[in-house]
mmCIF file of C-alpha atoms in Angstrom:
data_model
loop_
_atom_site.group_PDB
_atom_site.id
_atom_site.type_symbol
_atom_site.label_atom_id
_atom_site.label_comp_id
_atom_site.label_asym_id
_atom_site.label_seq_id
_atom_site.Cartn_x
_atom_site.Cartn_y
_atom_site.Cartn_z
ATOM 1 C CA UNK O 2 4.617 -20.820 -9.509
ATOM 2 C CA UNK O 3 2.907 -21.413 -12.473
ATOM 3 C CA UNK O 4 3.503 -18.453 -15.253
ATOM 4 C CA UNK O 5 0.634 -19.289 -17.030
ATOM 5 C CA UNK O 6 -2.054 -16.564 -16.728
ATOM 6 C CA UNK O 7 -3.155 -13.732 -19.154
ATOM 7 C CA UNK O 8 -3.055 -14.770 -22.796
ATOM 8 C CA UNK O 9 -1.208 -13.235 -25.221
ATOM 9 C CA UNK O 10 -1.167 -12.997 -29.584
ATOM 10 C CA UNK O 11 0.530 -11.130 -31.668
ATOM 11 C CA UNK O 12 0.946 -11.773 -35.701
ATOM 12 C CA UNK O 13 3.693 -10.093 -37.944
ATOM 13 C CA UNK O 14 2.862 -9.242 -41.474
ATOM 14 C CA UNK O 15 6.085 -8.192 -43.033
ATOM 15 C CA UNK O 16 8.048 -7.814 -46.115
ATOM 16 C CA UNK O 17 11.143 -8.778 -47.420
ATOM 17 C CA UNK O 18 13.178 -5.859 -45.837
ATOM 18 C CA UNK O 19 11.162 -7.168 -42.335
ATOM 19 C CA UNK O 20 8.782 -3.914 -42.214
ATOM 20 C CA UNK O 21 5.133 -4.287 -41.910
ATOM 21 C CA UNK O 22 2.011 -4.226 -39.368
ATOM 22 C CA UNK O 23 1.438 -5.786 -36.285
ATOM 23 C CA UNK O 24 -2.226 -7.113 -35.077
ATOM 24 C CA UNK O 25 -3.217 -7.393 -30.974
ATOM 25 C CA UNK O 26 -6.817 -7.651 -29.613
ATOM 26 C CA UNK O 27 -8.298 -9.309 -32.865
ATOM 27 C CA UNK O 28 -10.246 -12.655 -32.765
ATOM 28 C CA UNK O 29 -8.118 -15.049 -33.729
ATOM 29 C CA UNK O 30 -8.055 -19.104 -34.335
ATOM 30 C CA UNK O 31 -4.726 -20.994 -35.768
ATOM 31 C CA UNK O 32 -3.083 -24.378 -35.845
ATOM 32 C CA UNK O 33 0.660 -25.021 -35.901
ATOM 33 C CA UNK O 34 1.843 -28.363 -36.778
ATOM 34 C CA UNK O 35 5.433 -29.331 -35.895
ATOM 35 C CA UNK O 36 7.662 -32.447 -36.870
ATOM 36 C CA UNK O 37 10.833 -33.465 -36.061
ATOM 37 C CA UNK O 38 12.614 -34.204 -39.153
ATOM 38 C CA UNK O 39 13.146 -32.205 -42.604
ATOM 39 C CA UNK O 40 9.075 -32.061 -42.580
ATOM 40 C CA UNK O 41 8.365 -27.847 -43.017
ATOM 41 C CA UNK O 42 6.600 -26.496 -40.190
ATOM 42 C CA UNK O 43 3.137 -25.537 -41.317
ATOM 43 C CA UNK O 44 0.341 -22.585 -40.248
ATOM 44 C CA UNK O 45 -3.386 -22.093 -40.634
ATOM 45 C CA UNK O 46 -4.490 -18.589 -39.229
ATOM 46 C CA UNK O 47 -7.895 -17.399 -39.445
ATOM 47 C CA UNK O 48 -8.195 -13.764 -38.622
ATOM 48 C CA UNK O 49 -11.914 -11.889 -37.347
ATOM 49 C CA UNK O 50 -13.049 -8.480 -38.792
ATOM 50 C CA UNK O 51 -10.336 -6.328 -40.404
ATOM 51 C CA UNK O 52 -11.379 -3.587 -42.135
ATOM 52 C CA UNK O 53 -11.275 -3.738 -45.893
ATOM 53 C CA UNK O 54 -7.732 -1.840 -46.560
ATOM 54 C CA UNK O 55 -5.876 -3.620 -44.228
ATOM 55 C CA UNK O 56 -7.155 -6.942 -45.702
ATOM 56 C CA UNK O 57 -6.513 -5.600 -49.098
ATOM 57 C CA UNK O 58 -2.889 -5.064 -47.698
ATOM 58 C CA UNK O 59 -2.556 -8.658 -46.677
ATOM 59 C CA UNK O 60 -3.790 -10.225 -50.003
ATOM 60 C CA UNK O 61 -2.288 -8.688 -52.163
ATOM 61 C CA UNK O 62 1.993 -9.142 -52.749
ATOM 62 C CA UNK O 63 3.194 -6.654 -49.965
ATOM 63 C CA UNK O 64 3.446 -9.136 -47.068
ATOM 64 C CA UNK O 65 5.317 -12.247 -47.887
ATOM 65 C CA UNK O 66 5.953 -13.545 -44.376
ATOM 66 C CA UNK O 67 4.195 -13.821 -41.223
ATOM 67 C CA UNK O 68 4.970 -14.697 -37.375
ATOM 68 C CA UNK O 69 2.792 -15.596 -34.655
ATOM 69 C CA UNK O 70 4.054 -15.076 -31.018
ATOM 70 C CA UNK O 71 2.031 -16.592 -28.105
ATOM 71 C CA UNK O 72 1.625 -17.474 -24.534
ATOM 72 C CA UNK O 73 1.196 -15.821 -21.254
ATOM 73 C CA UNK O 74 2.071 -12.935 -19.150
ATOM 74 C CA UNK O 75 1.268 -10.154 -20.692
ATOM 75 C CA UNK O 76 -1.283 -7.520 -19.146
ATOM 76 C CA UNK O 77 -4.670 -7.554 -20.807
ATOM 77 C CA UNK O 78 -5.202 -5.494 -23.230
ATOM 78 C CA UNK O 79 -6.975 -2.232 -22.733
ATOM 79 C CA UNK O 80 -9.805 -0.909 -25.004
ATOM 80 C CA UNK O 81 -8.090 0.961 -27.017
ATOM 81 C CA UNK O 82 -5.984 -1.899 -28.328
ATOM 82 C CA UNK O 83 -8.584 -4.381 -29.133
ATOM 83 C CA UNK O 84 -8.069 -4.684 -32.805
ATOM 84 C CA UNK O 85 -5.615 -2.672 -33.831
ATOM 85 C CA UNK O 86 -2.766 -2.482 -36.720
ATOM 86 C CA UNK O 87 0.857 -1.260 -35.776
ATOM 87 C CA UNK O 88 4.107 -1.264 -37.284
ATOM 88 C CA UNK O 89 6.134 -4.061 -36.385
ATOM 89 C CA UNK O 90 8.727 -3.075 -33.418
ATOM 90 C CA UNK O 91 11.968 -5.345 -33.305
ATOM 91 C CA UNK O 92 13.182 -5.637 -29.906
ATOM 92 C CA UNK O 93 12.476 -7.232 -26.718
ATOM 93 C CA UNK O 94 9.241 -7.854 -24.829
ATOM 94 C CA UNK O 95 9.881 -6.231 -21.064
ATOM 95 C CA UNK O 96 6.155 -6.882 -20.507
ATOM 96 C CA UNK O 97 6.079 -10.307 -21.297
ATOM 97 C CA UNK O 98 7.251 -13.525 -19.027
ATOM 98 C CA UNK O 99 6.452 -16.324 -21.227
ATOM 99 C CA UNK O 100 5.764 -15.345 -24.656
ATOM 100 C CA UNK O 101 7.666 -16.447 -27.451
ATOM 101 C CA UNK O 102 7.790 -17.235 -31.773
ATOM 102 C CA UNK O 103 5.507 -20.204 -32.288
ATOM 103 C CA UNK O 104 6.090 -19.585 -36.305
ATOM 104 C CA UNK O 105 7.288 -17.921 -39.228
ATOM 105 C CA UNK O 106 7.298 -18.268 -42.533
ATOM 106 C CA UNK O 107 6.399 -17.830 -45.899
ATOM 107 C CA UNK O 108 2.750 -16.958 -46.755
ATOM 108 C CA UNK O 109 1.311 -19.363 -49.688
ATOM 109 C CA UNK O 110 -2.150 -18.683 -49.610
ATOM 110 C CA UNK O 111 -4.861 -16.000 -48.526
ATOM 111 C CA UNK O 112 -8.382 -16.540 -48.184
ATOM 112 C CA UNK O 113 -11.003 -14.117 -47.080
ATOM 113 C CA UNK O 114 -14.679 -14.852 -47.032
ATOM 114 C CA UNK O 115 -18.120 -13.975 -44.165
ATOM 115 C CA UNK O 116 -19.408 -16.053 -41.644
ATOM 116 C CA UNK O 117 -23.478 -16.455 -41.536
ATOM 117 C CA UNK O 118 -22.797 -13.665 -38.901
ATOM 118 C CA UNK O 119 -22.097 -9.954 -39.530
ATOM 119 C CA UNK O 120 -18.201 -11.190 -39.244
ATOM 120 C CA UNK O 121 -15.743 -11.528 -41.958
ATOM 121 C CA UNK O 122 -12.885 -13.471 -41.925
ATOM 122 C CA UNK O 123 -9.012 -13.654 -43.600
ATOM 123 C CA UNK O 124 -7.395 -17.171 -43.535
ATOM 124 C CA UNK O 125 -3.971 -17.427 -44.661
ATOM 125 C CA UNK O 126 -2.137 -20.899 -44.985
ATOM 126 C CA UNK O 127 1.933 -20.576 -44.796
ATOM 127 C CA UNK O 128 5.054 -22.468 -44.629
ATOM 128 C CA UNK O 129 8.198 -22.130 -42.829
ATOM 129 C CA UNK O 130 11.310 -22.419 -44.986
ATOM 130 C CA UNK O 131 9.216 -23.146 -47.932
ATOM 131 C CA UNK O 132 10.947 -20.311 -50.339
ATOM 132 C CA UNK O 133 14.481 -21.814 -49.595
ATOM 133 C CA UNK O 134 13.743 -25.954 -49.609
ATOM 134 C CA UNK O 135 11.644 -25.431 -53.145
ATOM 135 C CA UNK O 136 13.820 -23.051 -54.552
ATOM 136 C CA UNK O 137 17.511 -23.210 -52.984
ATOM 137 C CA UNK O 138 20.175 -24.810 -55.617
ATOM 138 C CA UNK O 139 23.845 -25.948 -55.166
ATOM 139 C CA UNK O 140 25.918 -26.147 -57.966
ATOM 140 C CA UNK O 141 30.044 -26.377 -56.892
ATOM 141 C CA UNK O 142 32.865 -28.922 -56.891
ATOM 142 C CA UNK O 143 34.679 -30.394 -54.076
ATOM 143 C CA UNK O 144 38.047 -32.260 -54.377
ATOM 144 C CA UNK O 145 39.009 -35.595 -53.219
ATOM 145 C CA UNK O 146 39.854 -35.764 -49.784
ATOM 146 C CA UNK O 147 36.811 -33.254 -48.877
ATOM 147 C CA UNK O 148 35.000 -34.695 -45.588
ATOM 148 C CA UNK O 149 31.032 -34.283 -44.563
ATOM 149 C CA UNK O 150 31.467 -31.200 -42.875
ATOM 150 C CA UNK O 151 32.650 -29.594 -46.131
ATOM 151 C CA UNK O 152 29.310 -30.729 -47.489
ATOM 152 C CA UNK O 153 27.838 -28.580 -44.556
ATOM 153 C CA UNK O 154 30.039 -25.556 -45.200
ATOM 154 C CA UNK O 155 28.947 -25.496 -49.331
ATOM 155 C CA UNK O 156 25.488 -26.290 -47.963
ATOM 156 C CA UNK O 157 25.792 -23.540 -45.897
ATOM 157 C CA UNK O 158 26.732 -21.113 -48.614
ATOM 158 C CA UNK O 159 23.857 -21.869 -50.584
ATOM 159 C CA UNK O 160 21.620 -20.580 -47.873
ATOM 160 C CA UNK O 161 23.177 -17.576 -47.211
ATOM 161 C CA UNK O 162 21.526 -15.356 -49.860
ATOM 162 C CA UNK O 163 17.674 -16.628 -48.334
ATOM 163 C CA UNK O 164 19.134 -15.551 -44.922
ATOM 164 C CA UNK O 165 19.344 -18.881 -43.285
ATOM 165 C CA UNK O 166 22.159 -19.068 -40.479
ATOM 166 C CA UNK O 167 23.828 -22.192 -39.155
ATOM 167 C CA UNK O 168 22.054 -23.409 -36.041
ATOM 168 C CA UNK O 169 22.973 -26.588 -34.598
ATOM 169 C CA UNK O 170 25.562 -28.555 -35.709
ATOM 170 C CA UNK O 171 26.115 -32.594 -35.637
ATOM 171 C CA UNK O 172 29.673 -34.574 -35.076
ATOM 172 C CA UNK O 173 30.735 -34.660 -38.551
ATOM 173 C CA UNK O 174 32.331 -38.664 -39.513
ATOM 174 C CA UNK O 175 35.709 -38.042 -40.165
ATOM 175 C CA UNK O 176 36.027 -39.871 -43.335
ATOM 176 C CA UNK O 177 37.588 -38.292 -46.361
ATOM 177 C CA UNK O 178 36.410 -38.924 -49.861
ATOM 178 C CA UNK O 179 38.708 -40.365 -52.114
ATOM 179 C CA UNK O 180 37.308 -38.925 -55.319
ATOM 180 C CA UNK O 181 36.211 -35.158 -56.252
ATOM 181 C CA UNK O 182 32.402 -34.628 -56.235
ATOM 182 C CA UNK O 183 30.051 -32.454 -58.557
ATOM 183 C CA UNK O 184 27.357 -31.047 -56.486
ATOM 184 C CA UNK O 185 24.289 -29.637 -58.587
ATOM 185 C CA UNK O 186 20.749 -30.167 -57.277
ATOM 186 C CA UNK O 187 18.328 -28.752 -54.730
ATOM 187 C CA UNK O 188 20.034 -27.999 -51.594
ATOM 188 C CA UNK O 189 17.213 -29.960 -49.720
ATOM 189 C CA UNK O 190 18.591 -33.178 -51.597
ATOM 190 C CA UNK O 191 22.028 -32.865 -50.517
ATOM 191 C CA UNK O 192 21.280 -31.755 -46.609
ATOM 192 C CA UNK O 193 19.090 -35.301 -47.069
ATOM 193 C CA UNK O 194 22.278 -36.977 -48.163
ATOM 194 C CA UNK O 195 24.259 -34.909 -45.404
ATOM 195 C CA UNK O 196 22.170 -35.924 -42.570
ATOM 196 C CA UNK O 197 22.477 -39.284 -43.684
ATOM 197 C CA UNK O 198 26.142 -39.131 -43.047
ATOM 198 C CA UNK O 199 25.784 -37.814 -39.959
ATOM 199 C CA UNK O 200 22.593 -40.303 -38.524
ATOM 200 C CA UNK O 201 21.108 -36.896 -37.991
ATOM 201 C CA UNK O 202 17.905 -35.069 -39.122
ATOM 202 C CA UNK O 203 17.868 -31.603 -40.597
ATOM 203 C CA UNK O 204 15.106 -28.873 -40.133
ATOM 204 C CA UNK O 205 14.809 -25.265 -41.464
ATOM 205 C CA UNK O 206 13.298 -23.187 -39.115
ATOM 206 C CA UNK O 207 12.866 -19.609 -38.894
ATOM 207 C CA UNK O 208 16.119 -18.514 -40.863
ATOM 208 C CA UNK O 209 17.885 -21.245 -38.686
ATOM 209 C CA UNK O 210 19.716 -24.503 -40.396
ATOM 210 C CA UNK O 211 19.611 -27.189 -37.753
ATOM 211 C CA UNK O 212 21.186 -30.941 -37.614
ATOM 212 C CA UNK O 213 20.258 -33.165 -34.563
ATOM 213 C CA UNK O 214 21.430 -36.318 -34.270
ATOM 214 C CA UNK O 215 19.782 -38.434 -31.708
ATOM 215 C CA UNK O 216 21.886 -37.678 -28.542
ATOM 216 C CA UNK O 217 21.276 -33.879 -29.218
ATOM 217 C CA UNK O 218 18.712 -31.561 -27.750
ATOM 218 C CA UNK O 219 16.867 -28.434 -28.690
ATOM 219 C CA UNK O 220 16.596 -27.658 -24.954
ATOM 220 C CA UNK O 221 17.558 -28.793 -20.878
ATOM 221 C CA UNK O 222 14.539 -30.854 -19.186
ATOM 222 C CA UNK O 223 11.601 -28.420 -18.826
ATOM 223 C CA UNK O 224 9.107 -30.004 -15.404
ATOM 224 C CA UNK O 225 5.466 -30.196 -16.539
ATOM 225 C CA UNK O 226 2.977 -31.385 -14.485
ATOM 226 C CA UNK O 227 -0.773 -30.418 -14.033
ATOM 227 C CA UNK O 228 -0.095 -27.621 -11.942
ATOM 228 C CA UNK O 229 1.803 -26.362 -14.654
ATOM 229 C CA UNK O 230 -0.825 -26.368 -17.415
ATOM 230 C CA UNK O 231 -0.834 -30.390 -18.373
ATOM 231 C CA UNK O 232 -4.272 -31.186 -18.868
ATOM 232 C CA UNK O 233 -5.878 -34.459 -18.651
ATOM 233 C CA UNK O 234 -4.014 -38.095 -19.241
ATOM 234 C CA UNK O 235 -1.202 -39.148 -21.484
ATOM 235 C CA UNK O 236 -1.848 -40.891 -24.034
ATOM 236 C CA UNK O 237 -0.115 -44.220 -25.349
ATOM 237 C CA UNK O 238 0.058 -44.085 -29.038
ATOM 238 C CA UNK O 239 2.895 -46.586 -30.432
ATOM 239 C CA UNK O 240 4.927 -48.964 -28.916
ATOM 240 C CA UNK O 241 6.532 -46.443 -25.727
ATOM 241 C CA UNK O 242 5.260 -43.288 -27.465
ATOM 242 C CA UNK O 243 2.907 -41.307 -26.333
ATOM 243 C CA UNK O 244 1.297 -37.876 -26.751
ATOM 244 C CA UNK O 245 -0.279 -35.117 -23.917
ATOM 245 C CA UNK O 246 -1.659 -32.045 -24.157
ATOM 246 C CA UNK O 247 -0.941 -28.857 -22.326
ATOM 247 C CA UNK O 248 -1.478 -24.667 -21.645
ATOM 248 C CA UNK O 249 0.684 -23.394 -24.544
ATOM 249 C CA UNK O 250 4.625 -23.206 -23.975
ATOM 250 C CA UNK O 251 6.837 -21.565 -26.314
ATOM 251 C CA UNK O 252 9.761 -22.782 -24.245
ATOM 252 C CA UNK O 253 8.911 -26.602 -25.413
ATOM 253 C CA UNK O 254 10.600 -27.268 -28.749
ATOM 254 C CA UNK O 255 11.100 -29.727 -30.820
ATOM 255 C CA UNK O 256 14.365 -31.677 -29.900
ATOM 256 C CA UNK O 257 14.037 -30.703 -26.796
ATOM 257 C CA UNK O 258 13.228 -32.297 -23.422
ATOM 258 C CA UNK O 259 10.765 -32.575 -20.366
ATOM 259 C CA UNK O 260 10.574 -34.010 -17.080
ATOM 260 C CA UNK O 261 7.222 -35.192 -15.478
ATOM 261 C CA UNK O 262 7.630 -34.092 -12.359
ATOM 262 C CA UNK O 263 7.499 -37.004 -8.819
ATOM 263 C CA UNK O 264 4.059 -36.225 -8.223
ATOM 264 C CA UNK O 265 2.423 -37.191 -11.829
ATOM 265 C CA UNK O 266 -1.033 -38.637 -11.097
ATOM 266 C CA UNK O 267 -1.080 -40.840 -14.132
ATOM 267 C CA UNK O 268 1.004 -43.734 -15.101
ATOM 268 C CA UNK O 269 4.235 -43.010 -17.316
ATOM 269 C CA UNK O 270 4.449 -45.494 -20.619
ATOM 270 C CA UNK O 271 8.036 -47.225 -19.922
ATOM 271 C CA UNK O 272 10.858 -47.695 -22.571
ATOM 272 C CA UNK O 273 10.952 -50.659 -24.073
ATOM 273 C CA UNK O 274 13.085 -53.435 -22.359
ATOM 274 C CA UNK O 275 13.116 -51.839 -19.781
ATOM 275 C CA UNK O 276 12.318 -54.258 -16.505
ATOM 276 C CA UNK O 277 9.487 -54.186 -14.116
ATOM 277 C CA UNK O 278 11.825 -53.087 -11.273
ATOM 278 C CA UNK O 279 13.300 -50.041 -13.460
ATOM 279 C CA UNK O 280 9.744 -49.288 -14.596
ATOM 280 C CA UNK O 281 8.845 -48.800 -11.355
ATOM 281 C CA UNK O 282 11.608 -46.513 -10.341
ATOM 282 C CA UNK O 283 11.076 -44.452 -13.570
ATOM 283 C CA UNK O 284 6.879 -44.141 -12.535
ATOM 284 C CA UNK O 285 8.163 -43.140 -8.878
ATOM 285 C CA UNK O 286 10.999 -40.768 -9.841
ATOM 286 C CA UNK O 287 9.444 -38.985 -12.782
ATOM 287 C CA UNK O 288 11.406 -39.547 -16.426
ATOM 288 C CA UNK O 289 12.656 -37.250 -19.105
ATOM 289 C CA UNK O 290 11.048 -37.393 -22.734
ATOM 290 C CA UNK O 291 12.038 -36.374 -25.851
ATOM 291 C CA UNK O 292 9.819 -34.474 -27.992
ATOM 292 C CA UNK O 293 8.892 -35.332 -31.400
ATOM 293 C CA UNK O 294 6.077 -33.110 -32.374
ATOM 294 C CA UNK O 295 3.697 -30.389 -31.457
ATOM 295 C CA UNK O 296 0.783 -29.175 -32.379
ATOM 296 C CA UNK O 297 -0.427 -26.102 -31.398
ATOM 297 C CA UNK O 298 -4.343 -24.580 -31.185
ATOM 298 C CA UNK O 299 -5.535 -21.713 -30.475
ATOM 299 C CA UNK O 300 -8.275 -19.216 -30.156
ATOM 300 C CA UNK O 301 -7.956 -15.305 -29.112
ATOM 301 C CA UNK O 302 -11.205 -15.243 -27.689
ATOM 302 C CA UNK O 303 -12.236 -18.958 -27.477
ATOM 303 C CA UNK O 304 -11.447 -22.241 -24.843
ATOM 304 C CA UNK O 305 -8.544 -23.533 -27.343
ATOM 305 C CA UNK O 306 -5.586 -22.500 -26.202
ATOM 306 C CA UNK O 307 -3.274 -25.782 -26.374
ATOM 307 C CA UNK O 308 -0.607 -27.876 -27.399
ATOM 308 C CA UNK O 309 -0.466 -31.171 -28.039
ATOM 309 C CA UNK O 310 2.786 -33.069 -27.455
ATOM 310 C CA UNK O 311 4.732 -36.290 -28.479
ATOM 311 C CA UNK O 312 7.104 -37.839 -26.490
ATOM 312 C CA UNK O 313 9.423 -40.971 -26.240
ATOM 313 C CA UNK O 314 11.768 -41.369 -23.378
ATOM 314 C CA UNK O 315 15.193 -40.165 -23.751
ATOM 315 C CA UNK O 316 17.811 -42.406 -25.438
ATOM 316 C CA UNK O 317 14.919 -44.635 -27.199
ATOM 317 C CA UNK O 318 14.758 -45.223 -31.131
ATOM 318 C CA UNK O 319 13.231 -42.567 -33.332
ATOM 319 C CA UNK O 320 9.658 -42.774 -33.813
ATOM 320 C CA UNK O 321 8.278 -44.237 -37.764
ATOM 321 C CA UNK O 322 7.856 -41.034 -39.897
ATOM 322 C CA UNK O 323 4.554 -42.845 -40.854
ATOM 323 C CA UNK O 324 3.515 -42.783 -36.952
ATOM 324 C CA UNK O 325 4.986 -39.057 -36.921
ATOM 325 C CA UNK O 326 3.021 -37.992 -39.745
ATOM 326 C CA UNK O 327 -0.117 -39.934 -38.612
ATOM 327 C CA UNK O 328 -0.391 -38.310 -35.090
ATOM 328 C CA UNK O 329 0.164 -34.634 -36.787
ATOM 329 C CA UNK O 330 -2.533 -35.118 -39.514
ATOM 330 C CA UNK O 331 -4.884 -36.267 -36.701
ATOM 331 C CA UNK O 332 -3.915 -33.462 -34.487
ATOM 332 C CA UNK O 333 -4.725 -30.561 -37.390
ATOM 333 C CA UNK O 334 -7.669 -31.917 -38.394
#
């Protein structure tokens, strides 16, 4: 059975020691975009009606960061919590069956201005990672004979004081450098040179460090289907790839996979090369996709409450960043 019924929002406005407010019940409209690759995951949240301190609070420097969990499951919210500010709570959500982080990051840029309406409105534009890929520097020495993985490790050390973690990690080659090697730079340049090493992509995403080469997944098959929120027909876009929308799912990532399930009404774009016979088989059986992007919309109080998808099937070649970066622009617009 579906899970999908009764929306739920909340934002996080905190500070660098992770205290601040928390907002429920507001109207609100945002758009996530997603890429696979070292491409920062970006945020545009426009926020209804807050009074004047608490948008005072949110312009000016207290609040550097902000997260946005969404999706379904939660009870409605009564009267008394339309609209209001709380402190942020860390812990988990025992109310909630499919809710989960769509973003965090770094706040660059708050707006506020007044619709023709009575209503006023906050927007405010941020960037995960962005403090640590503009700002984080390596500077250290490795002897002869170090190997890619030691690249990783100093990497790794250079992101410690912004908080990031190591998240997924690649097969490192085993090949060890004959000569000693000066690193001083941006970090972002080096985990560039790293994932080249590797044939692997990196992405910094809320605190986490990730790698993925391309027989690595985020995430097991997850079935989608129209009964499940899909809505409407896929849609070819390049070559095998194509895109769909859907209800919101924070359990879809990046990286990660999904299954169409046997009784998919619509026709399933087949991997290149592959024959008719095989084609066939893959239309009748259902096929697993890899996900290259999302998009997410939304609207508190509006019809928009979506994310749009794209997929190539499992095992195929990676998708032009130009193609990537097309489809996302498109998407946010």
């Amino acid at each position: 059975m579906s899970r999908n019924w009764s929306r739920h929002l909340e934002l996080q406005l905190v500070d660098n020691n992770d205290k601040g407010i928390s907002l429920s019940g507001f109207k609100v409209t945002f758009k996530i975009s997603w890429q696979s690759g070292a491409n920062p995951k970006v945020a545009e949240i426009k926020i209804y009606n807050l009074s004047e301190s608490t948008s005072k609070r949110i312009t000016g420097p207290e609040f550097t960061r902000i997260r946005i969990f969404a999706g379904y499951g939660r009870s409605v919210y009564d009267e008394s919590e339309v609209g209001t500010v709380k402190p942020v709570i860390v812990g988990a959500r025992s109310n909630e069956t499919n809710v989960g982080l769509l973003f965090g990051g770094d706040i660059r840029l708050t707006v506020t201005g007044r619709e023709t309406s009575p209503d006023n409105w906050l927007v405010i534009q941020a960037i995960d990672g962005h403090e640590v890929i503009s700002s984080a520097v390596l500077s250290a020495t490795l002897a002869k004979g170090y190997t890619a993985e030691d690249m990783y490790d100093l990497i790794g050390n250079a992101l410690k004081p912004y908080g990031v973690v190591s998240g997924n990690r690649p097969i490192f080659p085993i090949t060890e450098f004959p000569r000693g090697y000066t690193f001083h730079g941006k970090v972002s340049a080096y985990l560039d040179r790293l994932a080249s090493l590797c044939g692997a992509e990196w992405q910094i995403l809320n605190d986490r460090l990730d790698l993925y080469t391309p027989d690595q997944i985020s995430h097991e098959p997850i079935n989608i289907s129209s009964r499940s929120g899909v809505i409407g027909m896929p849609q070819q876009t390049s070559g095998n790839e194509f895109s769909l929308k859907c209800l919101i799912n924070p359990d879809i990532q990046v990286y990660g996979l999904i299954k169409l399930e046997n009784n998919w009404p619509y026709p399933v774009v087949p991997e290149l090369g592959t024959t008719a016979a095989s084609a066939n088989a893959q239309r009748a059986n259902g096929g697993i996709y890899k996900v290259y992007g999302i998009v997410y919309k939304g609207d508190s109080r509006g019809l928009e409450w979506y994310m749009d998808i794209m997929c190539r099937p499992l095992n195929s070649q990676h998708p032009s960043d130009e193609n990537v970066n097309k489809w996302s622009t498109e998407k946010m617009k």
